[in-house]
N, CA, C and O atoms as a DFTB+ gen file, in Angstrom:
196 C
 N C O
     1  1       7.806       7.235       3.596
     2  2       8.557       6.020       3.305
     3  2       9.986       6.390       2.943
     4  3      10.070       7.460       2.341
     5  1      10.836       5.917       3.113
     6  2      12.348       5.853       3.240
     7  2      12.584       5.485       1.798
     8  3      12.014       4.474       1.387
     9  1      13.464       6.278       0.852
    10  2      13.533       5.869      -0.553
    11  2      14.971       5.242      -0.376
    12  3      15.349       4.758      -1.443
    13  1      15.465       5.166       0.175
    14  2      17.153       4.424       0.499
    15  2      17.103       3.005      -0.628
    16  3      18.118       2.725      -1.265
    17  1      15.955       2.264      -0.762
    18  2      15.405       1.337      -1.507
    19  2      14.515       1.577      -2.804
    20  3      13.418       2.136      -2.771
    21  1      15.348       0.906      -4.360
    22  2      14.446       0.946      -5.087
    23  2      13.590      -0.227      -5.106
    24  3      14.042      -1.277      -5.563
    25  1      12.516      -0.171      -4.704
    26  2      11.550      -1.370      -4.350
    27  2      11.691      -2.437      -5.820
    28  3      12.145      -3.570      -5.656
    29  1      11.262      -1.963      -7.249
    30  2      11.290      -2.486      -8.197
    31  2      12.523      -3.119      -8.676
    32  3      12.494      -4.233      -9.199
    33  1      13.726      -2.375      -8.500
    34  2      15.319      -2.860      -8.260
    35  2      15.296      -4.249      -7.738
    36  3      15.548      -5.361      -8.201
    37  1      14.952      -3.832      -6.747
    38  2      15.156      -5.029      -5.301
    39  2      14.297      -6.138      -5.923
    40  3      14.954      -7.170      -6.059
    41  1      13.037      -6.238      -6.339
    42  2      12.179      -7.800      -7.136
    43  2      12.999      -7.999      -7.862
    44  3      13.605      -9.001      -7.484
    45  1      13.570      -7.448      -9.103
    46  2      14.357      -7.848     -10.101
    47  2      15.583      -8.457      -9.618
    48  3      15.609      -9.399     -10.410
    49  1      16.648      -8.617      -8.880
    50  2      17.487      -8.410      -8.216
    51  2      17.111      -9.709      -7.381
    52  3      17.786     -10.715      -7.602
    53  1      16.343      -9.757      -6.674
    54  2      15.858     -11.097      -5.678
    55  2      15.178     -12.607      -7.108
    56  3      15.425     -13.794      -7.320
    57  1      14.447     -11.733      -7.590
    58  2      13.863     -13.003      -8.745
    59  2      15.459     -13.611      -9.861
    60  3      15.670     -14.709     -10.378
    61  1      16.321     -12.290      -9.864
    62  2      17.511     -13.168     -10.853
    63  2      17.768     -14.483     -10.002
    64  3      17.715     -15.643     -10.412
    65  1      18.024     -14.087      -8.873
    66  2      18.839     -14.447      -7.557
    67  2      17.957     -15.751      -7.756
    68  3      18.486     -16.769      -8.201
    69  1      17.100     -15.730      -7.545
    70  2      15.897     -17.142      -7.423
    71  2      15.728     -17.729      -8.450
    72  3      15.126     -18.793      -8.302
    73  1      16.136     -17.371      -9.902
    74  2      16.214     -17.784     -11.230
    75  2      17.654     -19.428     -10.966
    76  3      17.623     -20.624     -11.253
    77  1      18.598     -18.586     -10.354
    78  2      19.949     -19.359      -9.844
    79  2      19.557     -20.195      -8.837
    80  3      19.929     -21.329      -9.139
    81  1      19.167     -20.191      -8.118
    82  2      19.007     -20.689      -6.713
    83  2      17.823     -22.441      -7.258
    84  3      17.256     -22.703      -8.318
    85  1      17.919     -23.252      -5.894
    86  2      17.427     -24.258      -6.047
    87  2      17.035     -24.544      -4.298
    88  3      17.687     -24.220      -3.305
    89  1      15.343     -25.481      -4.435
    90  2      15.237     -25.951      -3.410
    91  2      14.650     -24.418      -2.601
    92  3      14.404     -23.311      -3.082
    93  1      14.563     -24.977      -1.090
    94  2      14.299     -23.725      -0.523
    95  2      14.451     -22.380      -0.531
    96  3      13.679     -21.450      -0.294
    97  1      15.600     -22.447      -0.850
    98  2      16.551     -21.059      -1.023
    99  2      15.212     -20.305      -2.599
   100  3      14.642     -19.215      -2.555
   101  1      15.132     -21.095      -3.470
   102  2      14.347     -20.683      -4.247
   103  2      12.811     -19.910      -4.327
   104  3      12.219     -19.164      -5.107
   105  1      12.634     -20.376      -3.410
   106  2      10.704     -20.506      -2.605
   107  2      10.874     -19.146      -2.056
   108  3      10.093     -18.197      -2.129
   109  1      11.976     -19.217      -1.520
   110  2      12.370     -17.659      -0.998
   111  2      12.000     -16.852      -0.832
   112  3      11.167     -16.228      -0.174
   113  1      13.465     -16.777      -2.272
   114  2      13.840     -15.489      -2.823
   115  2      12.664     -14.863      -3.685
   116  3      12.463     -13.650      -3.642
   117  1      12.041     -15.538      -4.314
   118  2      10.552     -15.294      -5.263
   119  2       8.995     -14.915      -4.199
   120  3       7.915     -14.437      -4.547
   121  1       9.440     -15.328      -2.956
   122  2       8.498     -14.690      -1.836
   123  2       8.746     -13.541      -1.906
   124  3       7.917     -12.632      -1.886
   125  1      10.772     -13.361      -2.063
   126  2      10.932     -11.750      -1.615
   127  2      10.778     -11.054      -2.580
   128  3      10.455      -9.868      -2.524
   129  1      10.922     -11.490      -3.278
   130  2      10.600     -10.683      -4.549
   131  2       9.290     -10.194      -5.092
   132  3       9.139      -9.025      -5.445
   133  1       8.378     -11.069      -5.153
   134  2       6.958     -10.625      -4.907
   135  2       6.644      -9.435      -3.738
   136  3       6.227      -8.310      -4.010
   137  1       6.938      -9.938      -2.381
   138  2       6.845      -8.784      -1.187
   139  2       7.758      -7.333      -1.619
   140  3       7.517      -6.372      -0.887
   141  1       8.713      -7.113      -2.667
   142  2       9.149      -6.147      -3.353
   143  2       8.670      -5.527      -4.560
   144  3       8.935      -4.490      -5.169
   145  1       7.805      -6.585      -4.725
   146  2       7.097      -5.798      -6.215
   147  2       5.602      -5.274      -5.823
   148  3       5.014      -4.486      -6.564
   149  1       5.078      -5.714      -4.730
   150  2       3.925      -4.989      -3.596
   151  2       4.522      -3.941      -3.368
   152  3       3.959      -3.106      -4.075
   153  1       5.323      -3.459      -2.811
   154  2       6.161      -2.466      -1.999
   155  2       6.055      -1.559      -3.530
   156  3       5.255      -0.629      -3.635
   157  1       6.731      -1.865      -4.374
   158  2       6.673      -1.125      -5.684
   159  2       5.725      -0.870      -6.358
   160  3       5.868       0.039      -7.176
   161  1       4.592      -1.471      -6.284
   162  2       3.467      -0.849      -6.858
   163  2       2.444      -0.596      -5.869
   164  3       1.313      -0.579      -6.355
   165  1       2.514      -0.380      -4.529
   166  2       2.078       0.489      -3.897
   167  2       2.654       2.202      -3.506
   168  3       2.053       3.112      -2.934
   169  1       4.208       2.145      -4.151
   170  2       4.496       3.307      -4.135
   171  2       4.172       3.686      -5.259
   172  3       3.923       4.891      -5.293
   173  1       4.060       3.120      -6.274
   174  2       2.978       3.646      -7.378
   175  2       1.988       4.237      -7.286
   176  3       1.771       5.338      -7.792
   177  1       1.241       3.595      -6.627
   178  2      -0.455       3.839      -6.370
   179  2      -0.111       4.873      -5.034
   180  3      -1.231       4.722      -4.545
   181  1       0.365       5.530      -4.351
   182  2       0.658       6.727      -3.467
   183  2       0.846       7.947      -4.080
   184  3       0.321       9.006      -3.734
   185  1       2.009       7.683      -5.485
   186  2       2.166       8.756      -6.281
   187  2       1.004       9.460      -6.835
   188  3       0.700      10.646      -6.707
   189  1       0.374       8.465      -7.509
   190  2      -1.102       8.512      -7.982
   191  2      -2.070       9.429      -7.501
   192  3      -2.646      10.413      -7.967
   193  1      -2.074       8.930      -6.635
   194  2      -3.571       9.558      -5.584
   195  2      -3.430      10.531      -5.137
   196  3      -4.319      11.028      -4.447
């Protein structure tokens, strides 16, 4: 996996973003952010094992 991205960064970072945001734009960003905090605690669980 490509570390160019801190996965956990990136949820925090997308959920502020969606904290601000309204309407669709909101539904989003908290999709992406979730799909970034998967990403982050599956590189968790890789370290792990």
């Amino acid at each position: 996996m490509c570390t160019k991205y801190d996965p956990q960064h990136e949820a925090e970072t997308a959920m502020k973003r969606a904290v601000a945001a309204e309407g669709p734009d909101r539904q989003r960003l908290i999709e992406l952010a979730l799909a970034w905090h998967q990403l982050a605690r599956d590189r968790r669980e890789e370290r792990t094992d």
